[in-house]
mmCIF file of C-alpha atoms in Angstrom:
data_model
loop_
_atom_site.group_PDB
_atom_site.id
_atom_site.type_symbol
_atom_site.label_atom_id
_atom_site.label_comp_id
_atom_site.label_asym_id
_atom_site.label_seq_id
_atom_site.Cartn_x
_atom_site.Cartn_y
_atom_site.Cartn_z
ATOM 1 C CA ASN A 1 -6.926 23.732 12.225
ATOM 2 C CA ALA A 2 -6.914 26.153 9.175
ATOM 3 C CA GLY A 3 -4.162 24.294 7.439
ATOM 4 C CA VAL A 4 -2.753 25.642 4.508
ATOM 5 C CA THR A 5 -4.698 28.579 2.964
ATOM 6 C CA GLN A 6 -4.456 30.401 -0.233
ATOM 7 C CA THR A 7 -5.833 33.849 -1.414
ATOM 8 C CA PRO A 8 -7.194 34.577 -3.837
ATOM 9 C CA LYS A 9 -9.334 31.395 -4.825
ATOM 10 C CA PHE A 10 -10.086 32.944 -8.234
ATOM 11 C CA ARG A 11 -8.412 35.473 -10.798
ATOM 12 C CA ILE A 12 -8.367 37.047 -13.911
ATOM 13 C CA LEU A 13 -5.493 38.816 -14.800
ATOM 14 C CA LYS A 14 -4.363 40.909 -18.365
ATOM 15 C CA ILE A 15 -1.020 40.401 -19.852
ATOM 16 C CA GLY A 16 1.742 42.266 -18.725
ATOM 17 C CA GLN A 17 0.158 42.881 -15.198
ATOM 18 C CA SER A 18 1.436 41.547 -11.959
ATOM 19 C CA MET A 19 0.097 40.286 -8.903
ATOM 20 C CA THR A 20 0.555 37.966 -5.755
ATOM 21 C CA LEU A 21 -0.507 34.584 -4.594
ATOM 22 C CA GLN A 22 -0.869 34.441 -1.315
ATOM 23 C CA CYS A 23 0.093 31.465 0.701
ATOM 24 C CA ALA A 24 -0.108 31.272 4.785
ATOM 25 C CA GLN A 25 0.170 28.158 6.747
ATOM 26 C CA ASP A 26 -0.300 27.495 11.141
ATOM 27 C CA MET A 27 1.758 23.968 11.235
ATOM 28 C CA ASN A 28 4.734 25.970 12.114
ATOM 29 C CA HIS A 29 5.926 23.512 8.835
ATOM 30 C CA ASN A 30 9.300 24.307 7.865
ATOM 31 C CA TYR A 31 9.444 23.459 4.237
ATOM 32 C CA MET A 32 6.497 25.316 1.938
ATOM 33 C CA TYR A 33 6.255 24.775 -1.956
ATOM 34 C CA TRP A 34 4.731 26.285 -4.859
ATOM 35 C CA TYR A 35 3.210 23.850 -7.681
ATOM 36 C CA ARG A 36 1.232 24.446 -11.063
ATOM 37 C CA GLN A 37 -1.393 22.255 -12.120
ATOM 38 C CA ASP A 38 -2.252 22.306 -15.775
ATOM 39 C CA PRO A 39 -5.499 20.121 -17.232
ATOM 40 C CA GLY A 40 -4.332 16.666 -17.892
ATOM 41 C CA MET A 41 -1.286 17.173 -16.424
ATOM 42 C CA GLY A 42 0.446 16.700 -13.273
ATOM 43 C CA LEU A 43 2.000 18.968 -10.524
ATOM 44 C CA LYS A 44 5.243 21.117 -11.383
ATOM 45 C CA LEU A 45 7.191 22.677 -8.695
ATOM 46 C CA ILE A 46 8.098 26.393 -9.194
ATOM 47 C CA TYR A 47 9.808 27.115 -6.302
ATOM 48 C CA TYR A 48 10.246 25.732 -3.008
ATOM 49 C CA SER A 49 11.782 27.308 0.661
ATOM 50 C CA VAL A 50 13.222 25.095 3.330
ATOM 51 C CA GLY A 51 12.500 27.681 6.235
ATOM 52 C CA ALA A 52 12.552 31.618 6.842
ATOM 53 C CA GLY A 53 14.826 33.549 4.159
ATOM 54 C CA ILE A 54 15.824 30.318 2.171
ATOM 55 C CA THR A 55 13.927 30.004 -1.520
ATOM 56 C CA ASP A 56 15.194 27.994 -4.349
ATOM 57 C CA LYS A 57 14.207 26.979 -7.991
ATOM 58 C CA GLY A 58 12.319 24.150 -8.574
ATOM 59 C CA GLU A 59 11.608 22.939 -12.226
ATOM 60 C CA VAL A 60 9.664 25.770 -14.054
ATOM 61 C CA PRO A 61 10.403 28.830 -12.096
ATOM 62 C CA ASN A 62 10.547 31.454 -15.207
ATOM 63 C CA GLY A 63 8.513 34.016 -14.849
ATOM 64 C CA TYR A 64 7.552 34.055 -11.033
ATOM 65 C CA ASN A 65 9.716 35.284 -7.762
ATOM 66 C CA VAL A 66 9.258 34.010 -3.980
ATOM 67 C CA SER A 67 10.146 35.734 -0.413
ATOM 68 C CA ARG A 68 10.036 33.487 2.955
ATOM 69 C CA SER A 69 10.665 36.444 5.421
ATOM 70 C CA THR A 70 8.449 34.324 8.186
ATOM 71 C CA THR A 71 7.623 30.468 9.155
ATOM 72 C CA GLU A 72 3.858 31.091 8.086
ATOM 73 C CA ASP A 73 3.887 33.095 5.041
ATOM 74 C CA PHE A 74 5.539 32.332 1.474
ATOM 75 C CA PRO A 75 4.003 34.556 -1.588
ATOM 76 C CA LEU A 76 4.300 34.182 -5.250
ATOM 77 C CA ARG A 77 4.957 36.776 -6.793
ATOM 78 C CA LEU A 78 4.098 36.898 -11.021
ATOM 79 C CA GLU A 79 5.631 40.178 -12.583
ATOM 80 C CA LEU A 80 4.664 40.365 -16.136
ATOM 81 C CA ALA A 81 1.993 37.923 -16.271
ATOM 82 C CA ALA A 82 1.287 35.745 -19.677
ATOM 83 C CA PRO A 83 -0.880 33.540 -21.190
ATOM 84 C CA SER A 84 0.989 30.433 -20.352
ATOM 85 C CA GLN A 85 0.815 31.106 -16.790
ATOM 86 C CA THR A 86 -2.659 30.676 -17.069
ATOM 87 C CA SER A 87 -3.176 27.054 -14.243
ATOM 88 C CA VAL A 88 -4.132 26.029 -10.981
ATOM 89 C CA TYR A 89 -1.552 27.325 -8.402
ATOM 90 C CA PHE A 90 -1.325 25.264 -5.303
ATOM 91 C CA CYS A 91 0.605 26.220 -2.300
ATOM 92 C CA ALA A 92 1.746 23.022 0.160
ATOM 93 C CA SER A 93 3.513 22.837 3.209
ATOM 94 C CA SER A 94 5.269 19.732 5.028
ATOM 95 C CA HIS A 95 6.889 19.328 8.378
ATOM 96 C CA GLU A 96 10.548 17.839 7.295
ATOM 97 C CA GLY A 97 11.972 17.535 3.211
ATOM 98 C CA ARG A 98 10.468 15.631 0.402
ATOM 99 C CA GLY A 99 11.622 12.165 1.262
ATOM 100 C CA TYR A 100 8.493 11.148 3.421
ATOM 101 C CA SER A 101 6.664 13.706 4.959
ATOM 102 C CA PRO A 102 3.023 14.326 2.953
ATOM 103 C CA LEU A 103 2.517 17.479 1.328
ATOM 104 C CA HIS A 104 -0.575 19.250 2.920
ATOM 105 C CA PHE A 105 -1.627 21.523 0.235
ATOM 106 C CA GLY A 106 -3.718 24.628 0.166
ATOM 107 C CA ASN A 107 -7.383 24.755 -2.235
ATOM 108 C CA GLY A 108 -5.426 26.731 -4.927
ATOM 109 C CA THR A 109 -5.847 29.338 -7.180
ATOM 110 C CA ARG A 110 -7.453 29.164 -10.254
ATOM 111 C CA LEU A 111 -5.043 32.200 -12.316
ATOM 112 C CA THR A 112 -6.539 33.161 -15.690
ATOM 113 C CA VAL A 113 -3.854 35.818 -18.040
ATOM 114 C CA THR A 114 -6.170 36.644 -21.283
ATOM 115 C CA THR B 1 14.454 14.455 -14.658
ATOM 116 C CA GLN B 2 12.731 11.397 -13.442
ATOM 117 C CA LEU B 3 9.245 10.971 -15.300
ATOM 118 C CA LEU B 4 6.217 9.516 -13.849
ATOM 119 C CA GLU B 5 3.506 7.911 -15.932
ATOM 120 C CA GLN B 6 0.373 7.142 -14.918
ATOM 121 C CA SER B 7 -2.206 4.939 -16.973
ATOM 122 C CA PRO B 8 -4.907 5.436 -17.782
ATOM 123 C CA GLN B 9 -5.476 8.599 -17.635
ATOM 124 C CA PHE B 10 -9.314 8.305 -17.699
ATOM 125 C CA LEU B 11 -11.803 6.227 -16.299
ATOM 126 C CA SER B 12 -15.215 5.513 -15.844
ATOM 127 C CA ILE B 13 -16.770 2.453 -13.828
ATOM 128 C CA GLN B 14 -20.061 1.932 -12.474
ATOM 129 C CA GLU B 15 -20.191 1.226 -8.768
ATOM 130 C CA GLY B 16 -19.501 -1.716 -7.309
ATOM 131 C CA GLU B 17 -16.781 -2.692 -10.249
ATOM 132 C CA ASN B 18 -12.578 -3.065 -9.064
ATOM 133 C CA LEU B 19 -9.883 -1.136 -10.971
ATOM 134 C CA THR B 20 -6.524 -0.640 -11.266
ATOM 135 C CA VAL B 21 -4.372 2.455 -11.682
ATOM 136 C CA TYR B 22 -0.741 2.320 -12.459
ATOM 137 C CA CYS B 23 2.086 4.417 -12.191
ATOM 138 C CA ASN B 24 5.506 3.659 -13.878
ATOM 139 C CA SER B 25 8.845 4.837 -14.422
ATOM 140 C CA SER B 26 11.987 3.723 -15.926
ATOM 141 C CA SER B 27 13.316 5.927 -12.332
ATOM 142 C CA VAL B 28 14.294 4.327 -8.719
ATOM 143 C CA PHE B 29 12.376 5.702 -6.144
ATOM 144 C CA SER B 30 13.332 6.037 -2.386
ATOM 145 C CA SER B 31 9.491 6.320 -2.229
ATOM 146 C CA LEU B 32 6.399 6.621 -3.547
ATOM 147 C CA GLN B 33 3.214 8.488 -2.314
ATOM 148 C CA TRP B 34 -0.341 8.605 -3.648
ATOM 149 C CA TYR B 35 -2.685 11.770 -3.375
ATOM 150 C CA ARG B 36 -6.318 11.915 -4.070
ATOM 151 C CA GLN B 37 -7.630 15.447 -5.397
ATOM 152 C CA GLU B 38 -11.360 16.015 -5.391
ATOM 153 C CA PRO B 39 -12.885 19.198 -8.109
ATOM 154 C CA GLY B 40 -12.076 22.573 -6.120
ATOM 155 C CA GLU B 41 -9.466 21.038 -3.969
ATOM 156 C CA GLY B 42 -5.527 20.278 -3.182
ATOM 157 C CA PRO B 43 -4.649 16.594 -3.070
ATOM 158 C CA VAL B 44 -4.666 14.855 -0.151
ATOM 159 C CA LEU B 45 -2.686 11.937 0.796
ATOM 160 C CA LEU B 46 -3.538 8.126 0.868
ATOM 161 C CA VAL B 47 -0.078 6.452 1.700
ATOM 162 C CA THR B 48 3.295 6.348 1.520
ATOM 163 C CA VAL B 49 5.234 3.105 0.094
ATOM 164 C CA VAL B 50 8.982 2.995 1.140
ATOM 165 C CA THR B 51 10.447 -0.803 0.359
ATOM 166 C CA GLY B 52 10.019 -2.569 -2.776
ATOM 167 C CA GLY B 53 7.435 -5.075 -2.647
ATOM 168 C CA GLU B 54 5.519 -3.542 -0.174
ATOM 169 C CA VAL B 55 1.711 -3.825 -0.038
ATOM 170 C CA LYS B 56 0.036 -1.227 1.972
ATOM 171 C CA LYS B 57 -4.026 -1.454 3.092
ATOM 172 C CA LEU B 58 -6.464 1.241 3.089
ATOM 173 C CA LYS B 59 -9.968 -0.010 3.401
ATOM 174 C CA ARG B 60 -10.899 -1.142 0.309
ATOM 175 C CA LEU B 61 -7.708 0.396 -1.753
ATOM 176 C CA THR B 62 -4.381 -2.030 -2.186
ATOM 177 C CA PHE B 63 -0.995 0.299 -2.976
ATOM 178 C CA GLN B 64 1.921 -1.692 -4.090
ATOM 179 C CA PHE B 65 5.445 -0.724 -4.521
ATOM 180 C CA GLY B 66 7.223 -2.364 -7.204
ATOM 181 C CA ASP B 67 10.414 -4.572 -5.918
ATOM 182 C CA ALA B 68 12.753 -2.600 -8.315
ATOM 183 C CA ARG B 69 10.692 0.334 -6.474
ATOM 184 C CA LYS B 70 10.347 1.852 -10.205
ATOM 185 C CA ASP B 71 6.588 1.416 -10.064
ATOM 186 C CA SER B 72 3.414 1.115 -8.561
ATOM 187 C CA SER B 73 -0.320 0.577 -8.680
ATOM 188 C CA LEU B 74 -3.861 0.819 -6.541
ATOM 189 C CA HIS B 75 -6.334 -1.363 -6.984
ATOM 190 C CA ILE B 76 -9.134 -0.274 -5.828
ATOM 191 C CA THR B 77 -12.180 -3.199 -4.494
ATOM 192 C CA ALA B 78 -15.858 -2.383 -5.339
ATOM 193 C CA ALA B 79 -15.818 0.977 -5.837
ATOM 194 C CA GLN B 80 -17.991 3.742 -4.677
ATOM 195 C CA PRO B 81 -19.140 7.016 -5.999
ATOM 196 C CA GLY B 82 -17.034 8.498 -3.680
ATOM 197 C CA ASP B 83 -14.249 7.218 -4.742
ATOM 198 C CA THR B 84 -14.327 9.539 -7.542
ATOM 199 C CA GLY B 85 -11.225 12.130 -7.685
ATOM 200 C CA LEU B 86 -8.587 12.382 -9.596
ATOM 201 C CA TYR B 87 -5.489 10.249 -8.343
ATOM 202 C CA LEU B 88 -1.757 11.152 -8.225
ATOM 203 C CA CYS B 89 1.201 9.276 -7.852
ATOM 204 C CA ALA B 90 4.391 11.175 -6.984
ATOM 205 C CA GLY B 91 8.132 9.306 -6.845
ATOM 206 C CA VAL B 92 11.074 10.486 -4.182
ATOM 207 C CA ASN B 93 14.397 10.452 -5.901
ATOM 208 C CA ASN B 94 16.772 8.746 -3.682
ATOM 209 C CA ALA B 95 18.448 12.016 -2.214
ATOM 210 C CA GLY B 96 15.427 12.703 -0.702
ATOM 211 C CA ASN B 97 15.255 16.014 -2.121
ATOM 212 C CA MET B 98 12.820 15.935 -5.203
ATOM 213 C CA LEU B 99 9.226 14.771 -5.620
ATOM 214 C CA THR B 100 7.693 13.902 -8.945
ATOM 215 C CA PHE B 101 4.361 14.026 -9.763
ATOM 216 C CA GLY B 102 2.842 11.586 -12.293
ATOM 217 C CA GLY B 103 0.251 13.285 -14.642
ATOM 218 C CA GLY B 104 -2.807 11.836 -12.515
ATOM 219 C CA THR B 105 -5.732 9.390 -13.104
ATOM 220 C CA ARG B 106 -9.220 11.059 -13.624
ATOM 221 C CA LEU B 107 -11.763 8.409 -11.993
ATOM 222 C CA MET B 108 -15.657 8.670 -12.035
ATOM 223 C CA VAL B 109 -17.802 5.801 -10.524
ATOM 224 C CA LYS B 110 -21.224 5.934 -11.235
ATOM 225 C CA PRO B 111 -24.056 5.091 -9.812
#
């Protein structure tokens, strides 16, 4: 089973460029999430989705956008990249809401904005 | 915003030693999850504790949820190099709709 697949694994952007981080899961999970992890810090929630067509903001949504047209895919869009968005981005999914259902994470996308 | 503080931030020990990692908050959580993350990979769930005072064992790892459900600990007995990684705790709020991660404890076990 592939689980949660993220692409690309690495990316370098110039300030002001845009890009889309791709995330796909094959577990038929309704809930999907985007987190960012900065060095020495825990994970911070950017956006989440409770099902196709439904998305909501997390703790740090500014500078990002998401869409959820299918159950499987949950892309994250950066419109005007800034150095503060240099981070490792993780996509995750879960069977149910975040209460007791474990999160299944992808292997991350390491983004550098220069 | 509910905050979770993990201590220590870094820990370097010799193979065979015991260690304890702490996860503390002033807020009450309905449950708490522990994850381990290895370099270049996403976090992987180790355990979920739900009841205040609950103790769960996973081979050499013992997890405890505080009686007041505000804190948790992870104890590793006879650490091995394979235990090396970043250990993250994550608390679920009482409404069950928010998961807050701690900053993590980076563990290195030297052979």
